[in-house]
């Protein structure tokens, strides 16, 4: 199942062409995915979301902030603060930590991976995070098998 409802449109001189671009993207989706059959599955486009869409230079798409004036893509401050809070909790992560749950590791790795989409330097560090988690899980498996 595909859900296609996040598009970014830009027009400087004639804003009326944004409607034309939106209509063309809807048509392209139905050309690619076929006609809608609501008896079998949900529409691939969320028309409610499209109607509520705010036409602005600053939009949130797939959890990222896209600024078409500065041509930047970033992560919302709330998401960054939440990730920093999770990472900085003294009881959760730090050099003193000797154990963690898979849920805690998955939550932190997932948040870091989401941020890494907009921070290329972090993308290159994520392989170390995944390798460290894999080693820890492997050690856990060996220890569990010995007991």
CSV table of N, CA and C in Angstrom, one decimal:
chain,number,residue,atom,x,y,z
A,1,UNK,N,0.8,-1.2,0.0
A,1,UNK,CA,0.0,0.0,0.0
A,1,UNK,C,0.9,1.2,0.0
A,2,UNK,N,0.6,2.2,-0.9
A,2,UNK,CA,1.3,3.4,-0.9
A,2,UNK,C,0.4,4.5,-0.5
A,3,UNK,N,1.0,5.4,0.3
A,3,UNK,CA,0.3,6.6,0.7
A,3,UNK,C,1.1,7.8,0.2
A,4,UNK,N,0.5,8.6,-0.7
A,4,UNK,CA,1.1,9.7,-1.3
A,4,UNK,C,0.3,11.0,-1.0
A,5,UNK,N,0.8,11.7,0.0
A,5,UNK,CA,0.1,13.0,0.3
A,5,UNK,C,1.0,14.1,0.7
A,6,UNK,N,2.3,13.9,0.6
A,6,UNK,CA,3.3,14.9,1.0
A,6,UNK,C,4.0,15.4,-0.3
A,7,UNK,N,3.6,16.5,-0.8
A,7,UNK,CA,4.3,17.1,-1.9
A,7,UNK,C,4.7,18.5,-1.6
A,8,UNK,N,5.7,19.0,-2.3
A,8,UNK,CA,6.2,20.4,-2.1
A,8,UNK,C,6.1,21.1,-3.4
A,9,UNK,N,5.4,22.2,-3.4
A,9,UNK,CA,5.2,23.0,-4.6
A,9,UNK,C,5.8,24.3,-4.4
A,10,UNK,N,6.4,24.8,-5.5
A,10,UNK,CA,7.0,26.1,-5.4
A,10,UNK,C,6.7,26.9,-6.7
A,11,UNK,N,6.3,28.2,-6.5
A,11,UNK,CA,6.0,29.1,-7.6
A,11,UNK,C,6.3,30.5,-7.2
A,12,UNK,N,7.0,31.2,-7.9
A,12,UNK,CA,7.4,32.6,-7.5
A,12,UNK,C,6.5,33.6,-8.2
A,13,UNK,N,6.3,33.5,-9.5
A,13,UNK,CA,5.6,34.6,-10.2
A,13,UNK,C,4.1,34.4,-10.3
A,14,UNK,N,3.6,33.2,-10.5
A,14,UNK,CA,2.1,33.0,-10.6
A,14,UNK,C,1.7,31.9,-9.7
A,15,UNK,N,1.2,32.3,-8.5
A,15,UNK,CA,0.8,31.4,-7.5
A,15,UNK,C,-0.4,30.5,-7.9
A,16,UNK,N,-1.1,31.0,-9.0
A,16,UNK,CA,-2.3,30.2,-9.4
A,16,UNK,C,-1.8,28.8,-10.0
A,17,UNK,N,-0.5,28.8,-10.4
A,17,UNK,CA,0.0,27.5,-11.0
A,17,UNK,C,0.2,26.4,-10.0
A,18,UNK,N,0.2,26.8,-8.7
A,18,UNK,CA,0.3,25.8,-7.6
A,18,UNK,C,-0.9,24.8,-7.7
A,19,UNK,N,-2.1,25.3,-8.0
A,19,UNK,CA,-3.3,24.4,-8.1
A,19,UNK,C,-3.1,23.5,-9.3
A,20,UNK,N,-2.5,24.0,-10.4
A,20,UNK,CA,-2.3,23.2,-11.6
A,20,UNK,C,-1.2,22.1,-11.3
A,21,UNK,N,-0.2,22.5,-10.5
A,21,UNK,CA,0.8,21.5,-10.2
A,21,UNK,C,0.2,20.4,-9.3
A,22,UNK,N,-0.6,20.8,-8.3
A,22,UNK,CA,-1.3,19.8,-7.4
A,22,UNK,C,-2.2,18.9,-8.2
A,23,UNK,N,-2.9,19.4,-9.2
A,23,UNK,CA,-3.8,18.6,-10.0
A,23,UNK,C,-3.0,17.6,-10.8
A,24,UNK,N,-1.8,18.1,-11.4
A,24,UNK,CA,-1.0,17.3,-12.2
A,24,UNK,C,-0.4,16.1,-11.3
A,25,UNK,N,0.0,16.4,-10.1
A,25,UNK,CA,0.6,15.4,-9.2
A,25,UNK,C,-0.5,14.3,-8.9
A,26,UNK,N,-1.8,14.8,-8.6
A,26,UNK,CA,-2.8,13.8,-8.3
A,26,UNK,C,-3.1,12.9,-9.6
A,27,UNK,N,-3.1,13.5,-10.7
A,27,UNK,CA,-3.3,12.8,-11.9
A,27,UNK,C,-2.2,11.7,-12.1
A,28,UNK,N,-0.9,12.2,-11.9
A,28,UNK,CA,0.2,11.3,-12.0
A,28,UNK,C,0.1,10.1,-11.0
A,29,UNK,N,-0.3,10.3,-9.8
A,29,UNK,CA,-0.5,9.3,-8.8
A,29,UNK,C,-1.5,8.2,-9.3
A,30,UNK,N,-2.6,8.7,-9.8
A,30,UNK,CA,-3.6,7.7,-10.3
A,30,UNK,C,-3.2,7.0,-11.6
A,31,UNK,N,-2.4,7.7,-12.4
A,31,UNK,CA,-1.8,7.0,-13.6
A,31,UNK,C,-0.9,5.9,-13.2
A,32,UNK,N,-0.1,6.2,-12.2
A,32,UNK,CA,0.9,5.2,-11.7
A,32,UNK,C,0.2,4.1,-10.9
A,33,UNK,N,-0.7,4.4,-10.0
A,33,UNK,CA,-1.3,3.4,-9.1
A,33,UNK,C,-2.6,2.9,-9.6
A,34,UNK,N,-3.2,3.4,-10.6
A,34,UNK,CA,-4.5,3.0,-11.1
A,34,UNK,C,-5.6,3.7,-10.4
A,35,UNK,N,-6.8,3.4,-10.9
A,35,UNK,CA,-8.0,4.0,-10.4
A,35,UNK,C,-8.3,3.6,-8.9
A,36,UNK,N,-8.9,4.5,-8.2
A,36,UNK,CA,-9.2,4.3,-6.8
A,36,UNK,C,-10.4,3.3,-6.7
A,37,UNK,N,-10.2,2.3,-5.8
A,37,UNK,CA,-11.3,1.3,-5.5
A,37,UNK,C,-11.5,1.3,-4.0
A,38,UNK,N,-12.3,2.1,-3.5
A,38,UNK,CA,-12.5,2.3,-2.0
A,38,UNK,C,-13.1,1.0,-1.3
A,39,UNK,N,-13.7,0.1,-2.1
A,39,UNK,CA,-14.1,-1.1,-1.5
A,39,UNK,C,-13.0,-2.0,-1.1
A,40,UNK,N,-11.9,-1.9,-1.9
A,40,UNK,CA,-10.7,-2.8,-1.6
A,40,UNK,C,-9.7,-2.2,-0.7
A,41,UNK,N,-9.4,-0.9,-0.9
A,41,UNK,CA,-8.3,-0.3,-0.1
A,41,UNK,C,-8.6,1.2,0.0
A,42,UNK,N,-7.8,1.8,0.8
A,42,UNK,CA,-7.9,3.3,1.1
A,42,UNK,C,-7.3,4.0,-0.1
A,43,UNK,N,-7.8,5.3,-0.3
A,43,UNK,CA,-7.3,6.1,-1.4
A,43,UNK,C,-5.8,6.4,-1.1
A,44,UNK,N,-5.0,6.4,-2.2
A,44,UNK,CA,-3.5,6.7,-2.0
A,44,UNK,C,-3.3,8.2,-1.7
A,45,UNK,N,-4.3,9.0,-1.8
A,45,UNK,CA,-4.1,10.5,-1.5
A,45,UNK,C,-5.0,10.8,-0.3
A,46,UNK,N,-4.5,11.5,0.7
A,46,UNK,CA,-5.3,12.0,1.7
A,46,UNK,C,-5.9,13.4,1.3
A,47,UNK,N,-7.1,13.4,0.8
A,47,UNK,CA,-7.6,14.7,0.3
A,47,UNK,C,-7.9,15.6,1.4
A,48,UNK,N,-8.3,15.1,2.6
A,48,UNK,CA,-8.5,16.0,3.8
A,48,UNK,C,-7.2,16.7,4.1
A,49,UNK,N,-6.1,16.0,4.1
A,49,UNK,CA,-4.8,16.6,4.4
A,49,UNK,C,-4.4,17.7,3.3
A,50,UNK,N,-4.8,17.3,2.1
A,50,UNK,CA,-4.4,18.2,1.0
A,50,UNK,C,-5.2,19.5,1.1
A,51,UNK,N,-6.5,19.4,1.5
A,51,UNK,CA,-7.3,20.6,1.6
A,51,UNK,C,-6.8,21.5,2.7
A,52,UNK,N,-6.3,20.9,3.8
A,52,UNK,CA,-5.8,21.6,5.0
A,52,UNK,C,-4.4,22.2,4.7
A,53,UNK,N,-3.7,21.7,3.6
A,53,UNK,CA,-2.4,22.1,3.4
A,53,UNK,C,-2.2,23.6,3.3
A,54,UNK,N,-1.2,24.1,4.0
A,54,UNK,CA,-0.9,25.5,4.0
A,54,UNK,C,0.2,25.8,2.9
A,55,UNK,N,-0.1,26.7,2.0
A,55,UNK,CA,0.9,27.1,1.0
A,55,UNK,C,1.8,28.1,1.6
A,56,UNK,N,3.0,27.7,1.8
A,56,UNK,CA,4.0,28.5,2.5
A,56,UNK,C,5.4,28.1,2.1
A,57,UNK,N,6.3,29.0,2.3
A,57,UNK,CA,7.7,28.7,2.0
A,57,UNK,C,8.3,27.7,3.0
A,58,UNK,N,7.6,27.5,4.2
A,58,UNK,CA,8.1,26.7,5.2
A,58,UNK,C,7.0,25.6,5.5
A,59,UNK,N,7.4,24.3,5.2
A,59,UNK,CA,6.4,23.2,5.3
A,59,UNK,C,7.1,22.1,6.0
A,60,UNK,N,6.2,21.3,6.7
A,60,UNK,CA,6.7,20.0,7.4
A,60,UNK,C,6.3,18.9,6.5
A,61,UNK,N,7.2,18.1,6.0
A,61,UNK,CA,7.0,17.0,5.1
A,61,UNK,C,7.7,15.8,5.7
A,62,UNK,N,7.0,14.7,5.9
A,62,UNK,CA,7.5,13.5,6.4
A,62,UNK,C,8.4,13.7,7.7
A,63,UNK,N,8.0,14.6,8.5
A,63,UNK,CA,8.8,14.9,9.8
A,63,UNK,C,10.0,15.8,9.6
A,64,UNK,N,10.1,16.4,8.5
A,64,UNK,CA,11.2,17.3,8.3
A,64,UNK,C,10.7,18.7,7.9
A,65,UNK,N,11.4,19.7,8.3
A,65,UNK,CA,11.0,21.1,7.9
A,65,UNK,C,11.8,21.5,6.7
A,66,UNK,N,11.0,21.8,5.6
A,66,UNK,CA,11.6,22.3,4.4
A,66,UNK,C,11.4,23.7,4.2
A,67,UNK,N,12.5,24.5,4.1
A,67,UNK,CA,12.4,25.9,3.9
A,67,UNK,C,12.8,26.2,2.5
A,68,UNK,N,11.9,26.6,1.6
A,68,UNK,CA,12.2,26.8,0.2
A,68,UNK,C,12.8,28.2,-0.1
A,69,UNK,N,12.9,29.0,0.9
A,69,UNK,CA,13.6,30.3,0.7
A,69,UNK,C,15.1,30.2,1.0
A,70,UNK,N,15.4,29.4,2.0
A,70,UNK,CA,16.8,29.2,2.3
A,70,UNK,C,17.4,27.9,1.7
A,71,UNK,N,16.5,27.2,1.1
A,71,UNK,CA,16.8,25.9,0.5
A,71,UNK,C,17.5,24.9,1.5
A,72,UNK,N,16.8,24.8,2.7
A,72,UNK,CA,17.3,24.0,3.7
A,72,UNK,C,16.3,23.0,4.2
A,73,UNK,N,16.7,21.8,4.7
A,73,UNK,CA,15.9,20.8,5.2
A,73,UNK,C,16.4,20.5,6.6
A,74,UNK,N,15.5,20.5,7.6
A,74,UNK,CA,15.9,20.3,8.9
A,74,UNK,C,14.9,19.4,9.7
A,75,UNK,N,15.3,19.2,10.9
A,75,UNK,CA,14.4,18.4,11.9
A,75,UNK,C,13.8,19.4,12.8
A,76,UNK,N,12.5,19.3,13.1
A,76,UNK,CA,11.9,20.2,14.1
A,76,UNK,C,12.6,20.2,15.4
A,77,UNK,N,12.6,21.4,16.0
A,77,UNK,CA,13.3,21.6,17.3
A,77,UNK,C,12.8,20.7,18.4
A,78,UNK,N,11.4,20.4,18.4
A,78,UNK,CA,10.8,19.6,19.4
A,78,UNK,C,11.4,18.1,19.3
A,79,UNK,N,11.6,17.7,18.1
A,79,UNK,CA,12.2,16.3,17.9
A,79,UNK,C,13.6,16.3,18.3
A,80,UNK,N,14.4,17.3,18.0
A,80,UNK,CA,15.8,17.3,18.5
A,80,UNK,C,15.9,17.4,20.0
A,81,UNK,N,15.1,18.2,20.6
A,81,UNK,CA,15.1,18.3,22.1
A,81,UNK,C,14.7,17.0,22.7
A,82,UNK,N,13.7,16.3,22.2
A,82,UNK,CA,13.3,15.0,22.7
A,82,UNK,C,14.4,14.0,22.6
A,83,UNK,N,15.1,14.0,21.5
A,83,UNK,CA,16.2,13.1,21.3
A,83,UNK,C,17.4,13.4,22.2
A,84,UNK,N,17.7,14.7,22.4
A,84,UNK,CA,18.7,15.1,23.3
A,84,UNK,C,18.4,14.7,24.7
A,85,UNK,N,17.1,14.9,25.1
A,85,UNK,CA,16.6,14.5,26.4
A,85,UNK,C,16.8,13.0,26.7
A,86,UNK,N,16.4,12.2,25.7
A,86,UNK,CA,16.5,10.7,25.9
A,86,UNK,C,18.0,10.4,26.0
A,87,UNK,N,18.8,10.9,25.2
A,87,UNK,CA,20.2,10.6,25.2
A,87,UNK,C,20.9,11.1,26.5
A,88,UNK,N,20.5,12.2,27.0
A,88,UNK,CA,21.2,12.8,28.1
A,88,UNK,C,20.7,12.4,29.5
A,89,UNK,N,19.6,11.6,29.6
A,89,UNK,CA,19.1,11.1,30.9
A,89,UNK,C,20.2,10.3,31.5
A,90,UNK,N,20.6,10.7,32.7
A,90,UNK,CA,21.7,10.0,33.4
A,90,UNK,C,21.4,8.5,33.7
A,91,UNK,N,20.1,8.2,33.8
A,91,UNK,CA,19.7,6.8,34.1
A,91,UNK,C,19.6,6.0,32.8
A,92,UNK,N,19.6,6.7,31.7
A,92,UNK,CA,19.4,5.9,30.4
A,92,UNK,C,20.7,5.6,29.7
A,93,UNK,N,21.4,6.6,29.3
A,93,UNK,CA,22.6,6.4,28.6
A,93,UNK,C,23.8,7.1,29.2
A,94,UNK,N,25.0,6.6,29.0
A,94,UNK,CA,26.2,7.3,29.6
A,94,UNK,C,27.2,6.2,29.8
A,95,UNK,N,28.4,6.6,30.2
A,95,UNK,CA,29.6,5.7,30.4
A,95,UNK,C,29.3,4.7,31.6
A,96,UNK,N,28.5,5.1,32.5
A,96,UNK,CA,28.2,4.2,33.7
A,96,UNK,C,27.2,3.1,33.3
A,97,UNK,N,26.6,3.2,32.2
A,97,UNK,CA,25.5,2.2,31.8
A,97,UNK,C,26.1,0.9,31.4
A,98,UNK,N,25.6,-0.2,32.0
A,98,UNK,CA,26.1,-1.5,31.8
A,98,UNK,C,25.1,-2.4,31.0
A,99,UNK,N,23.8,-1.9,31.0
A,99,UNK,CA,22.8,-2.7,30.3
A,99,UNK,C,21.8,-1.7,29.7
A,100,UNK,N,21.0,-2.2,28.7
A,100,UNK,CA,19.9,-1.5,28.1
A,100,UNK,C,19.0,-2.5,27.5
A,101,UNK,N,17.7,-2.0,27.3
A,101,UNK,CA,16.7,-2.9,26.7
A,101,UNK,C,16.8,-2.6,25.2
A,102,UNK,N,16.3,-3.6,24.5
A,102,UNK,CA,16.3,-3.5,23.0
A,102,UNK,C,15.4,-2.3,22.6
A,103,UNK,N,14.3,-2.1,23.4
A,103,UNK,CA,13.3,-1.0,23.1
A,103,UNK,C,14.0,0.3,23.2
A,104,UNK,N,14.8,0.5,24.3
A,104,UNK,CA,15.6,1.8,24.5
A,104,UNK,C,16.6,2.0,23.3
A,105,UNK,N,17.3,0.9,22.9
A,105,UNK,CA,18.3,1.1,21.9
A,105,UNK,C,17.6,1.4,20.5
A,106,UNK,N,16.5,0.7,20.3
A,106,UNK,CA,15.7,0.9,19.0
A,106,UNK,C,15.2,2.3,18.9
A,107,UNK,N,14.7,2.8,20.1
A,107,UNK,CA,14.1,4.2,20.1
A,107,UNK,C,15.2,5.2,19.8
A,108,UNK,N,16.3,5.1,20.5
A,108,UNK,CA,17.4,6.1,20.3
A,108,UNK,C,18.0,6.0,18.8
A,109,UNK,N,18.2,4.8,18.4
A,109,UNK,CA,18.7,4.6,17.0
A,109,UNK,C,17.8,5.1,16.0
A,110,UNK,N,16.5,4.9,16.2
A,110,UNK,CA,15.5,5.4,15.2
A,110,UNK,C,15.5,6.9,15.1
A,111,UNK,N,15.5,7.5,16.3
A,111,UNK,CA,15.5,9.0,16.3
A,111,UNK,C,16.8,9.6,15.7
A,112,UNK,N,17.9,8.9,16.0
A,112,UNK,CA,19.2,9.4,15.4
A,112,UNK,C,19.2,9.2,13.9
A,113,UNK,N,18.6,8.1,13.4
A,113,UNK,CA,18.5,7.8,12.0
A,113,UNK,C,17.7,8.9,11.3
A,114,UNK,N,16.6,9.3,11.9
A,114,UNK,CA,15.7,10.3,11.4
A,114,UNK,C,16.4,11.6,11.2
A,115,UNK,N,17.2,11.9,12.3
A,115,UNK,CA,18.0,13.2,12.2
A,115,UNK,C,19.1,13.1,11.2
A,116,UNK,N,19.7,11.9,11.0
A,116,UNK,CA,20.8,11.7,10.0
A,116,UNK,C,20.4,12.0,8.6
A,117,UNK,N,19.1,11.9,8.3
A,117,UNK,CA,18.6,12.2,6.9
A,117,UNK,C,19.0,13.6,6.6
A,118,UNK,N,19.0,14.6,7.6
A,118,UNK,CA,19.3,16.0,7.3
A,118,UNK,C,20.7,16.4,7.8
A,119,UNK,N,21.4,15.4,8.4
A,119,UNK,CA,22.8,15.7,8.9
A,119,UNK,C,23.7,14.7,8.4
A,120,UNK,N,24.4,15.0,7.2
A,120,UNK,CA,25.2,14.0,6.6
A,120,UNK,C,26.3,13.5,7.5
A,121,UNK,N,26.9,14.3,8.4
A,121,UNK,CA,27.9,13.8,9.2
A,121,UNK,C,27.4,12.7,10.2
A,122,UNK,N,26.2,12.8,10.6
A,122,UNK,CA,25.6,11.8,11.5
A,122,UNK,C,25.4,10.5,10.7
A,123,UNK,N,25.0,10.6,9.4
A,123,UNK,CA,24.8,9.4,8.6
A,123,UNK,C,26.0,8.5,8.6
A,124,UNK,N,27.2,9.1,8.6
A,124,UNK,CA,28.4,8.2,8.6
A,124,UNK,C,28.7,7.6,10.0
A,125,UNK,N,28.2,8.2,11.1
A,125,UNK,CA,28.4,7.6,12.4
A,125,UNK,C,27.3,6.6,12.7
A,126,UNK,N,26.2,6.5,12.0
A,126,UNK,CA,25.2,5.6,12.3
A,126,UNK,C,25.6,4.1,12.1
A,127,UNK,N,26.6,3.9,11.2
A,127,UNK,CA,27.0,2.5,11.0
A,127,UNK,C,27.7,2.0,12.3
A,128,UNK,N,28.4,2.9,13.0
A,128,UNK,CA,29.0,2.6,14.3
A,128,UNK,C,28.0,2.3,15.4
A,129,UNK,N,26.9,3.1,15.4
A,129,UNK,CA,25.8,2.8,16.3
A,129,UNK,C,25.2,1.5,16.1
A,130,UNK,N,24.9,1.2,14.8
A,130,UNK,CA,24.3,-0.1,14.5
A,130,UNK,C,25.2,-1.3,14.8
A,131,UNK,N,26.5,-1.1,14.5
A,131,UNK,CA,27.5,-2.2,14.8
A,131,UNK,C,27.6,-2.4,16.3
A,132,UNK,N,27.7,-1.4,17.0
A,132,UNK,CA,27.8,-1.5,18.5
A,132,UNK,C,26.5,-2.2,19.1
A,133,UNK,N,25.4,-1.9,18.6
A,133,UNK,CA,24.2,-2.5,19.0
A,133,UNK,C,24.1,-4.0,18.6
A,134,UNK,N,24.6,-4.3,17.4
A,134,UNK,CA,24.6,-5.7,17.0
A,134,UNK,C,25.6,-6.5,17.8
A,135,UNK,N,26.8,-5.9,18.1
A,135,UNK,CA,27.7,-6.6,19.0
A,135,UNK,C,27.1,-6.9,20.4
A,136,UNK,N,26.4,-5.9,20.9
A,136,UNK,CA,25.8,-6.0,22.3
A,136,UNK,C,24.8,-7.1,22.2
A,137,UNK,N,24.0,-7.1,21.2
A,137,UNK,CA,22.9,-8.1,21.1
A,137,UNK,C,23.5,-9.5,20.9
A,138,UNK,N,24.6,-9.6,20.2
A,138,UNK,CA,25.3,-10.9,20.0
A,138,UNK,C,25.8,-11.4,21.3
A,139,UNK,N,26.5,-10.5,22.1
A,139,UNK,CA,27.0,-10.9,23.4
A,139,UNK,C,25.9,-11.3,24.3
A,140,UNK,N,24.8,-10.6,24.2
A,140,UNK,CA,23.6,-11.0,25.0
A,140,UNK,C,23.1,-12.4,24.7
A,141,UNK,N,23.1,-12.7,23.4
A,141,UNK,CA,22.7,-14.0,22.9
A,141,UNK,C,23.6,-15.1,23.4
A,142,UNK,N,24.9,-14.9,23.3
A,142,UNK,CA,25.9,-15.9,23.8
A,142,UNK,C,25.8,-16.1,25.3
A,143,UNK,N,25.6,-15.0,26.1
A,143,UNK,CA,25.4,-15.1,27.5
A,143,UNK,C,24.2,-15.8,27.9
A,144,UNK,N,23.1,-15.6,27.1
A,144,UNK,CA,21.8,-16.3,27.4
A,144,UNK,C,21.9,-17.8,27.1
A,145,UNK,N,22.7,-18.1,26.1
A,145,UNK,CA,22.8,-19.5,25.7
A,145,UNK,C,23.7,-20.3,26.8
A,146,UNK,N,24.6,-19.6,27.4
A,146,UNK,CA,25.5,-20.2,28.4
A,146,UNK,C,24.8,-20.4,29.8
A,147,UNK,N,23.7,-19.7,30.0
A,147,UNK,CA,23.1,-19.8,31.3
A,147,UNK,C,21.9,-20.8,31.3
